[in-house]
Amino acid sequence: MTLILHAHPLSSYCHKVLIALYEAGTPFESRHVDLGDPAARAKFMTISPWGKMPALEDKARREIVFETSIIVEYLDRHYPGPHPLLPADEDARLQARLWDRVFDLYVQGPMGAAVMATIRGEPERIPEHAEALLASYRQIEAHMAGREWAAGSTFSLADCAAAPALFYARVVAPFPDDHPAIAAYFERLIARPSVARTLVEARPWFHMYPYRDRLEPRFLGEASTG
Ligand SMILES: N[C@@H](CCC(=O)N[C@@H](CS)C(=O)NCC(=O)O)C(=O)O
């Protein structure tokens, strides 16, 4: 296979790239990375210098690409699907890059910090990360009012970033009831086939997720009792 994605099925940043691959219908091989295994971590560090997942290996072009925003842009350029994930219009492209940054830095960031606080047994640190998420939700709510997708009129890089970020963030800090636009946007995201497929594939791994008990039955493939 030409493209190999070094990834873990539970990782939110890996989900971002999986969504881009599924949007384009690009064939790839997935290679499981277990960063908990010192030998696997050492091997992975030879292809991803900061040890961050995912990394994309392109055998045809003899390139290894890391950093998810760059991977998505690389795929869009060299393995484009039917609809570009980086809009052709320059202003819309800038917006896609901006909202990609917002979801990575201001949603994934505090969400990941809250999960790490739980793993490290520092629950007293979670409220500050939840507050940061709520501040981000307020901005996203204002931005999403009247919009279908985060940047431009079509699904883009920004939405690839938004889906996993919001999926895991709302487990840490649910969307407030007076935020209908972000809640509706989330429902649109998870209904998108590329996102739905990514979440179904993650199911067998959710038992490793520290907040598994907070996941709704619909994400676990269980019938809702409520
Ligand atoms: N800015 C990076 C972040 C990637 C990232 O943080 N990945 C996480 C998994 S979701 C990771 O590799 N964590 C392992 C570690 O930090 O040791 C990107 O966009 O690719």
PDB file of C-alpha atoms and ligand atoms in Angstrom:
ATOM      1  CA  MET A   1       0.000   0.000   0.000  1.00  0.00           C
ATOM      2  CA  THR A   2       1.297   3.449  -0.928  1.00  0.00           C
ATOM      3  CA  LEU A   3       0.053   5.275   2.141  1.00  0.00           C
ATOM      4  CA  ILE A   4       0.591   4.026   5.678  1.00  0.00           C
ATOM      5  CA  LEU A   5      -1.011   5.823   8.597  1.00  0.00           C
ATOM      6  CA  HIS A   6       0.819   5.220  11.867  1.00  0.00           C
ATOM      7  CA  ALA A   7      -1.922   5.763  14.380  1.00  0.00           C
ATOM      8  CA  HIS A   8      -3.919   4.600  17.379  1.00  0.00           C
ATOM      9  CA  PRO A   9      -7.679   4.007  16.924  1.00  0.00           C
ATOM     10  CA  LEU A  10      -8.598   5.981  20.054  1.00  0.00           C
ATOM     11  CA  SER A  11      -6.497   9.063  19.376  1.00  0.00           C
ATOM     12  CA  SER A  12      -8.402  12.240  18.568  1.00  0.00           C
ATOM     13  CA  TYR A  13      -5.648  13.595  16.332  1.00  0.00           C
ATOM     14  CA  CYS A  14      -5.590  10.290  14.437  1.00  0.00           C
ATOM     15  CA  HIS A  15      -9.358  10.600  13.999  1.00  0.00           C
ATOM     16  CA  LYS A  16      -8.835  13.987  12.356  1.00  0.00           C
ATOM     17  CA  VAL A  17      -6.687  12.414   9.623  1.00  0.00           C
ATOM     18  CA  LEU A  18      -8.896   9.314   9.295  1.00  0.00           C
ATOM     19  CA  ILE A  19     -11.848  11.603   8.604  1.00  0.00           C
ATOM     20  CA  ALA A  20      -9.861  13.347   5.847  1.00  0.00           C
ATOM     21  CA  LEU A  21      -8.879   9.989   4.311  1.00  0.00           C
ATOM     22  CA  TYR A  22     -12.467   8.705   4.405  1.00  0.00           C
ATOM     23  CA  GLU A  23     -13.783  11.981   2.959  1.00  0.00           C
ATOM     24  CA  ALA A  24     -11.507  11.539  -0.048  1.00  0.00           C
ATOM     25  CA  GLY A  25     -11.940   7.757  -0.280  1.00  0.00           C
ATOM     26  CA  THR A  26      -8.154   7.409  -0.343  1.00  0.00           C
ATOM     27  CA  PRO A  27      -6.877   3.852   0.238  1.00  0.00           C
ATOM     28  CA  PHE A  28      -4.323   3.472   3.027  1.00  0.00           C
ATOM     29  CA  GLU A  29      -2.968   0.918   5.442  1.00  0.00           C
ATOM     30  CA  SER A  30      -3.298   1.600   9.135  1.00  0.00           C
ATOM     31  CA  ARG A  31      -0.381   0.668  11.361  1.00  0.00           C
ATOM     32  CA  HIS A  32      -1.105   0.492  15.067  1.00  0.00           C
ATOM     33  CA  VAL A  33       1.223   2.512  17.299  1.00  0.00           C
ATOM     34  CA  ASP A  34       1.376   1.606  20.986  1.00  0.00           C
ATOM     35  CA  LEU A  35       3.248   4.451  22.665  1.00  0.00           C
ATOM     36  CA  GLY A  36       2.994   2.578  25.973  1.00  0.00           C
ATOM     37  CA  ASP A  37       5.458   0.017  24.643  1.00  0.00           C
ATOM     38  CA  PRO A  38       9.000   1.489  24.936  1.00  0.00           C
ATOM     39  CA  ALA A  39      10.282  -0.413  21.881  1.00  0.00           C
ATOM     40  CA  ALA A  40       7.318   0.682  19.761  1.00  0.00           C
ATOM     41  CA  ARG A  41       7.731   4.272  21.001  1.00  0.00           C
ATOM     42  CA  ALA A  42      11.458   4.278  20.120  1.00  0.00           C
ATOM     43  CA  LYS A  43      10.660   2.959  16.638  1.00  0.00           C
ATOM     44  CA  PHE A  44       7.901   5.502  16.163  1.00  0.00           C
ATOM     45  CA  MET A  45      10.263   8.344  17.168  1.00  0.00           C
ATOM     46  CA  THR A  46      12.331   7.543  14.079  1.00  0.00           C
ATOM     47  CA  ILE A  47       9.414   8.535  11.861  1.00  0.00           C
ATOM     48  CA  SER A  48       7.666  11.163  14.005  1.00  0.00           C
ATOM     49  CA  PRO A  49      10.407  13.289  15.575  1.00  0.00           C
ATOM     50  CA  TRP A  50       8.292  14.625  18.461  1.00  0.00           C
ATOM     51  CA  GLY A  51       6.705  11.237  18.995  1.00  0.00           C
ATOM     52  CA  LYS A  52       3.236  12.551  18.170  1.00  0.00           C
ATOM     53  CA  MET A  53       0.559  10.525  16.395  1.00  0.00           C
ATOM     54  CA  PRO A  54      -0.413  10.208  13.673  1.00  0.00           C
ATOM     55  CA  ALA A  55       2.323  10.151  11.032  1.00  0.00           C
ATOM     56  CA  LEU A  56       1.695   9.454   7.368  1.00  0.00           C
ATOM     57  CA  GLU A  57       4.213   7.464   5.385  1.00  0.00           C
ATOM     58  CA  ASP A  58       4.004   7.906   1.623  1.00  0.00           C
ATOM     59  CA  LYS A  59       5.983   5.174  -0.075  1.00  0.00           C
ATOM     60  CA  ALA A  60       5.386   6.513  -3.585  1.00  0.00           C
ATOM     61  CA  ARG A  61       6.731   9.980  -2.803  1.00  0.00           C
ATOM     62  CA  ARG A  62       9.200   8.735  -0.177  1.00  0.00           C
ATOM     63  CA  GLU A  63       7.912  11.203   2.361  1.00  0.00           C
ATOM     64  CA  ILE A  64       6.929  10.979   5.981  1.00  0.00           C
ATOM     65  CA  VAL A  65       4.485  13.667   6.986  1.00  0.00           C
ATOM     66  CA  PHE A  66       3.560  14.606  10.526  1.00  0.00           C
ATOM     67  CA  GLU A  67       1.389  17.288  12.193  1.00  0.00           C
ATOM     68  CA  THR A  68      -2.244  16.605  11.375  1.00  0.00           C
ATOM     69  CA  SER A  69      -3.038  19.926   9.676  1.00  0.00           C
ATOM     70  CA  ILE A  70      -0.073  19.398   7.372  1.00  0.00           C
ATOM     71  CA  ILE A  71      -1.033  15.751   6.762  1.00  0.00           C
ATOM     72  CA  VAL A  72      -4.558  16.771   5.733  1.00  0.00           C
ATOM     73  CA  GLU A  73      -3.198  19.488   3.463  1.00  0.00           C
ATOM     74  CA  TYR A  74      -0.645  17.053   1.997  1.00  0.00           C
ATOM     75  CA  LEU A  75      -3.389  14.508   1.280  1.00  0.00           C
ATOM     76  CA  ASP A  76      -5.562  17.195  -0.272  1.00  0.00           C
ATOM     77  CA  ARG A  77      -2.712  18.219  -2.556  1.00  0.00           C
ATOM     78  CA  HIS A  78      -1.300  14.827  -3.561  1.00  0.00           C
ATOM     79  CA  TYR A  79      -4.274  12.468  -3.062  1.00  0.00           C
ATOM     80  CA  PRO A  80      -7.312  14.693  -3.605  1.00  0.00           C
ATOM     81  CA  GLY A  81     -10.822  13.394  -3.195  1.00  0.00           C
ATOM     82  CA  PRO A  82     -13.940  14.576  -5.004  1.00  0.00           C
ATOM     83  CA  HIS A  83     -14.226  17.682  -2.801  1.00  0.00           C
ATOM     84  CA  PRO A  84     -11.189  19.676  -1.636  1.00  0.00           C
ATOM     85  CA  LEU A  85     -10.686  19.896   2.132  1.00  0.00           C
ATOM     86  CA  LEU A  86      -8.758  23.131   1.630  1.00  0.00           C
ATOM     87  CA  PRO A  87     -11.087  25.452  -0.281  1.00  0.00           C
ATOM     88  CA  ALA A  88      -9.761  26.820  -3.581  1.00  0.00           C
ATOM     89  CA  ASP A  89     -10.783  30.352  -2.673  1.00  0.00           C
ATOM     90  CA  GLU A  90      -7.913  31.946  -0.735  1.00  0.00           C
ATOM     91  CA  ASP A  91     -10.045  33.694   1.868  1.00  0.00           C
ATOM     92  CA  ALA A  92     -12.098  30.550   2.517  1.00  0.00           C
ATOM     93  CA  ARG A  93      -8.829  28.564   2.769  1.00  0.00           C
ATOM     94  CA  LEU A  94      -7.521  30.971   5.379  1.00  0.00           C
ATOM     95  CA  GLN A  95     -10.743  30.533   7.341  1.00  0.00           C
ATOM     96  CA  ALA A  96     -10.379  26.745   7.149  1.00  0.00           C
ATOM     97  CA  ARG A  97      -6.847  27.010   8.521  1.00  0.00           C
ATOM     98  CA  LEU A  98      -7.946  29.434  11.236  1.00  0.00           C
ATOM     99  CA  TRP A  99     -10.769  27.217  12.517  1.00  0.00           C
ATOM    100  CA  ASP A 100      -8.537  24.156  12.289  1.00  0.00           C
ATOM    101  CA  ARG A 101      -6.171  25.980  14.668  1.00  0.00           C
ATOM    102  CA  VAL A 102      -9.056  26.973  16.945  1.00  0.00           C
ATOM    103  CA  PHE A 103     -10.246  23.368  17.308  1.00  0.00           C
ATOM    104  CA  ASP A 104      -6.727  21.997  17.810  1.00  0.00           C
ATOM    105  CA  LEU A 105      -5.436  24.632  20.208  1.00  0.00           C
ATOM    106  CA  TYR A 106      -8.495  25.742  22.145  1.00  0.00           C
ATOM    107  CA  VAL A 107     -10.621  22.578  22.180  1.00  0.00           C
ATOM    108  CA  GLN A 108      -8.249  19.618  21.801  1.00  0.00           C
ATOM    109  CA  GLY A 109      -5.741  21.420  24.057  1.00  0.00           C
ATOM    110  CA  PRO A 110      -7.870  21.759  27.221  1.00  0.00           C
ATOM    111  CA  MET A 111      -9.669  18.476  26.484  1.00  0.00           C
ATOM    112  CA  GLY A 112      -6.355  16.593  26.344  1.00  0.00           C
ATOM    113  CA  ALA A 113      -5.125  18.373  29.472  1.00  0.00           C
ATOM    114  CA  ALA A 114      -8.260  17.285  31.366  1.00  0.00           C
ATOM    115  CA  VAL A 115      -7.784  13.669  30.287  1.00  0.00           C
ATOM    116  CA  MET A 116      -4.125  13.798  31.337  1.00  0.00           C
ATOM    117  CA  ALA A 117      -5.118  15.274  34.721  1.00  0.00           C
ATOM    118  CA  THR A 118      -7.427  12.298  35.220  1.00  0.00           C
ATOM    119  CA  ILE A 119      -4.771   9.788  34.179  1.00  0.00           C
ATOM    120  CA  ARG A 120      -2.234  11.438  36.531  1.00  0.00           C
ATOM    121  CA  GLY A 121      -4.679  11.441  39.459  1.00  0.00           C
ATOM    122  CA  GLU A 122      -4.944  15.249  39.587  1.00  0.00           C
ATOM    123  CA  PRO A 123      -8.734  15.772  39.485  1.00  0.00           C
ATOM    124  CA  GLU A 124      -8.376  19.202  41.123  1.00  0.00           C
ATOM    125  CA  ARG A 125      -6.968  20.458  37.796  1.00  0.00           C
ATOM    126  CA  ILE A 126      -9.972  19.414  35.701  1.00  0.00           C
ATOM    127  CA  PRO A 127     -12.208  22.479  36.428  1.00  0.00           C
ATOM    128  CA  GLU A 128      -9.677  24.906  34.940  1.00  0.00           C
ATOM    129  CA  HIS A 129      -9.591  22.873  31.710  1.00  0.00           C
ATOM    130  CA  ALA A 130     -13.399  22.596  31.669  1.00  0.00           C
ATOM    131  CA  GLU A 131     -13.587  26.408  32.060  1.00  0.00           C
ATOM    132  CA  ALA A 132     -11.245  26.827  29.097  1.00  0.00           C
ATOM    133  CA  LEU A 133     -13.511  24.554  27.046  1.00  0.00           C
ATOM    134  CA  LEU A 134     -16.603  26.557  28.002  1.00  0.00           C
ATOM    135  CA  ALA A 135     -14.836  29.766  26.925  1.00  0.00           C
ATOM    136  CA  SER A 136     -14.065  28.140  23.558  1.00  0.00           C
ATOM    137  CA  TYR A 137     -17.654  26.911  23.199  1.00  0.00           C
ATOM    138  CA  ARG A 138     -18.879  30.505  23.574  1.00  0.00           C
ATOM    139  CA  GLN A 139     -16.714  31.600  20.626  1.00  0.00           C
ATOM    140  CA  ILE A 140     -17.664  28.572  18.534  1.00  0.00           C
ATOM    141  CA  GLU A 141     -21.353  29.077  19.314  1.00  0.00           C
ATOM    142  CA  ALA A 142     -21.189  32.656  18.029  1.00  0.00           C
ATOM    143  CA  HIS A 143     -19.278  31.556  14.946  1.00  0.00           C
ATOM    144  CA  MET A 144     -21.525  28.597  14.070  1.00  0.00           C
ATOM    145  CA  ALA A 145     -24.846  30.437  14.363  1.00  0.00           C
ATOM    146  CA  GLY A 146     -26.361  30.297  10.872  1.00  0.00           C
ATOM    147  CA  ARG A 147     -23.542  28.167   9.442  1.00  0.00           C
ATOM    148  CA  GLU A 148     -23.481  24.571   8.301  1.00  0.00           C
ATOM    149  CA  TRP A 149     -19.715  23.969   8.408  1.00  0.00           C
ATOM    150  CA  ALA A 150     -16.927  25.725  10.275  1.00  0.00           C
ATOM    151  CA  ALA A 151     -15.318  27.470   7.280  1.00  0.00           C
ATOM    152  CA  GLY A 152     -16.808  28.263   3.896  1.00  0.00           C
ATOM    153  CA  SER A 153     -19.860  26.430   2.622  1.00  0.00           C
ATOM    154  CA  THR A 154     -18.455  22.898   2.399  1.00  0.00           C
ATOM    155  CA  PHE A 155     -16.897  20.333   4.749  1.00  0.00           C
ATOM    156  CA  SER A 156     -13.217  21.231   5.184  1.00  0.00           C
ATOM    157  CA  LEU A 157     -10.032  20.735   7.165  1.00  0.00           C
ATOM    158  CA  ALA A 158     -11.666  22.760   9.948  1.00  0.00           C
ATOM    159  CA  ASP A 159     -14.471  20.198  10.262  1.00  0.00           C
ATOM    160  CA  CYS A 160     -11.958  17.305  10.275  1.00  0.00           C
ATOM    161  CA  ALA A 161     -10.398  19.012  13.302  1.00  0.00           C
ATOM    162  CA  ALA A 162     -13.717  19.901  14.920  1.00  0.00           C
ATOM    163  CA  ALA A 163     -15.278  16.431  14.947  1.00  0.00           C
ATOM    164  CA  PRO A 164     -12.835  14.575  17.237  1.00  0.00           C
ATOM    165  CA  ALA A 165     -12.128  17.698  19.300  1.00  0.00           C
ATOM    166  CA  LEU A 166     -15.807  18.243  20.107  1.00  0.00           C
ATOM    167  CA  PHE A 167     -16.515  14.525  20.458  1.00  0.00           C
ATOM    168  CA  TYR A 168     -14.053  14.159  23.317  1.00  0.00           C
ATOM    169  CA  ALA A 169     -14.443  17.709  24.707  1.00  0.00           C
ATOM    170  CA  ARG A 170     -18.174  17.456  25.381  1.00  0.00           C
ATOM    171  CA  VAL A 171     -17.448  14.424  27.561  1.00  0.00           C
ATOM    172  CA  VAL A 172     -15.257  16.648  29.763  1.00  0.00           C
ATOM    173  CA  ALA A 173     -17.525  19.710  29.571  1.00  0.00           C
ATOM    174  CA  PRO A 174     -21.004  19.205  28.023  1.00  0.00           C
ATOM    175  CA  PHE A 175     -22.334  21.929  25.744  1.00  0.00           C
ATOM    176  CA  PRO A 176     -24.432  24.375  27.787  1.00  0.00           C
ATOM    177  CA  ASP A 177     -28.169  24.277  27.051  1.00  0.00           C
ATOM    178  CA  ASP A 178     -28.086  27.823  25.648  1.00  0.00           C
ATOM    179  CA  HIS A 179     -25.580  26.803  22.925  1.00  0.00           C
ATOM    180  CA  PRO A 180     -27.880  25.364  20.217  1.00  0.00           C
ATOM    181  CA  ALA A 181     -25.566  26.127  17.284  1.00  0.00           C
ATOM    182  CA  ILE A 182     -22.601  24.135  18.552  1.00  0.00           C
ATOM    183  CA  ALA A 183     -24.880  21.255  19.593  1.00  0.00           C
ATOM    184  CA  ALA A 184     -26.494  21.157  16.130  1.00  0.00           C
ATOM    185  CA  TYR A 185     -23.077  21.413  14.467  1.00  0.00           C
ATOM    186  CA  PHE A 186     -21.875  18.430  16.517  1.00  0.00           C
ATOM    187  CA  GLU A 187     -24.882  16.368  15.393  1.00  0.00           C
ATOM    188  CA  ARG A 188     -24.132  17.272  11.748  1.00  0.00           C
ATOM    189  CA  LEU A 189     -20.533  16.226  12.233  1.00  0.00           C
ATOM    190  CA  ILE A 190     -21.266  12.827  13.729  1.00  0.00           C
ATOM    191  CA  ALA A 191     -23.854  12.140  11.006  1.00  0.00           C
ATOM    192  CA  ARG A 192     -21.205  12.679   8.330  1.00  0.00           C
ATOM    193  CA  PRO A 193     -20.256   9.188   7.004  1.00  0.00           C
ATOM    194  CA  SER A 194     -16.494   9.805   7.383  1.00  0.00           C
ATOM    195  CA  VAL A 195     -16.939  10.767  11.038  1.00  0.00           C
ATOM    196  CA  ALA A 196     -19.485   8.041  11.802  1.00  0.00           C
ATOM    197  CA  ARG A 197     -17.128   5.413  10.367  1.00  0.00           C
ATOM    198  CA  THR A 198     -14.214   6.724  12.426  1.00  0.00           C
ATOM    199  CA  LEU A 199     -16.260   6.544  15.624  1.00  0.00           C
ATOM    200  CA  VAL A 200     -17.538   3.040  14.873  1.00  0.00           C
ATOM    201  CA  GLU A 201     -13.967   1.862  14.304  1.00  0.00           C
ATOM    202  CA  ALA A 202     -12.934   3.359  17.656  1.00  0.00           C
ATOM    203  CA  ARG A 203     -15.619   1.413  19.556  1.00  0.00           C
ATOM    204  CA  PRO A 204     -13.553  -1.681  20.375  1.00  0.00           C
ATOM    205  CA  TRP A 205     -10.989   0.633  22.037  1.00  0.00           C
ATOM    206  CA  PHE A 206     -13.262   2.816  24.129  1.00  0.00           C
ATOM    207  CA  HIS A 207     -12.727   0.566  27.149  1.00  0.00           C
ATOM    208  CA  MET A 208      -9.242   2.162  27.344  1.00  0.00           C
ATOM    209  CA  TYR A 209     -10.678   5.700  27.423  1.00  0.00           C
ATOM    210  CA  PRO A 210     -10.659   7.116  30.968  1.00  0.00           C
ATOM    211  CA  TYR A 211     -14.173   8.597  30.625  1.00  0.00           C
ATOM    212  CA  ARG A 212     -15.702   5.561  28.912  1.00  0.00           C
ATOM    213  CA  ASP A 213     -18.530   5.509  31.463  1.00  0.00           C
ATOM    214  CA  ARG A 214     -19.601   8.969  30.326  1.00  0.00           C
ATOM    215  CA  LEU A 215     -19.952   8.020  26.647  1.00  0.00           C
ATOM    216  CA  GLU A 216     -23.517   7.873  25.418  1.00  0.00           C
ATOM    217  CA  PRO A 217     -24.817   4.428  24.434  1.00  0.00           C
ATOM    218  CA  ARG A 218     -25.122   5.568  20.807  1.00  0.00           C
ATOM    219  CA  PHE A 219     -21.341   5.811  20.615  1.00  0.00           C
ATOM    220  CA  LEU A 220     -20.831   2.400  22.147  1.00  0.00           C
ATOM    221  CA  GLY A 221     -23.170   0.647  19.742  1.00  0.00           C
ATOM    222  CA  GLU A 222     -25.574  -0.062  22.599  1.00  0.00           C
ATOM    223  CA  ALA A 223     -29.288   0.592  22.556  1.00  0.00           C
ATOM    224  CA  SER A 224     -30.218   3.621  24.667  1.00  0.00           C
ATOM    225  CA  THR A 225     -32.212   2.839  27.799  1.00  0.00           C
ATOM    226  CA  GLY A 226     -33.248   6.461  28.340  1.00  0.00           C
TER     227      GLY A 226
HETATM  228  N1  LIG B   1       0.019  18.906  16.973  1.00  0.00           N
HETATM  229  C1  LIG B   1       0.019  17.479  16.775  1.00  0.00           C
HETATM  230  C2  LIG B   1      -0.600  16.815  18.006  1.00  0.00           C
HETATM  231  C3  LIG B   1      -0.653  15.293  17.903  1.00  0.00           C
HETATM  232  C4  LIG B   1      -0.855  14.659  19.259  1.00  0.00           C
HETATM  233  O1  LIG B   1      -0.754  15.321  20.316  1.00  0.00           O
HETATM  234  N2  LIG B   1      -1.125  13.367  19.243  1.00  0.00           N
HETATM  235  C5  LIG B   1      -1.281  12.657  20.494  1.00  0.00           C
HETATM  236  C6  LIG B   1      -2.333  11.549  20.331  1.00  0.00           C
HETATM  237  S1  LIG B   1      -3.967  12.218  20.221  1.00  0.00           S
HETATM  238  C7  LIG B   1       0.024  11.968  20.852  1.00  0.00           C
HETATM  239  O2  LIG B   1       0.748  11.521  19.979  1.00  0.00           O
HETATM  240  N3  LIG B   1       0.318  11.885  22.137  1.00  0.00           N
HETATM  241  C8  LIG B   1       1.448  11.141  22.587  1.00  0.00           C
HETATM  242  C9  LIG B   1       2.382  11.918  23.420  1.00  0.00           C
HETATM  243  O3  LIG B   1       2.205  13.145  23.555  1.00  0.00           O
HETATM  244  O4  LIG B   1       3.303  11.304  23.961  1.00  0.00           O
HETATM  245  C10 LIG B   1      -0.713  17.126  15.489  1.00  0.00           C
HETATM  246  O5  LIG B   1      -1.610  17.868  15.077  1.00  0.00           O
HETATM  247  O6  LIG B   1      -0.351  16.114  14.856  1.00  0.00           O
END
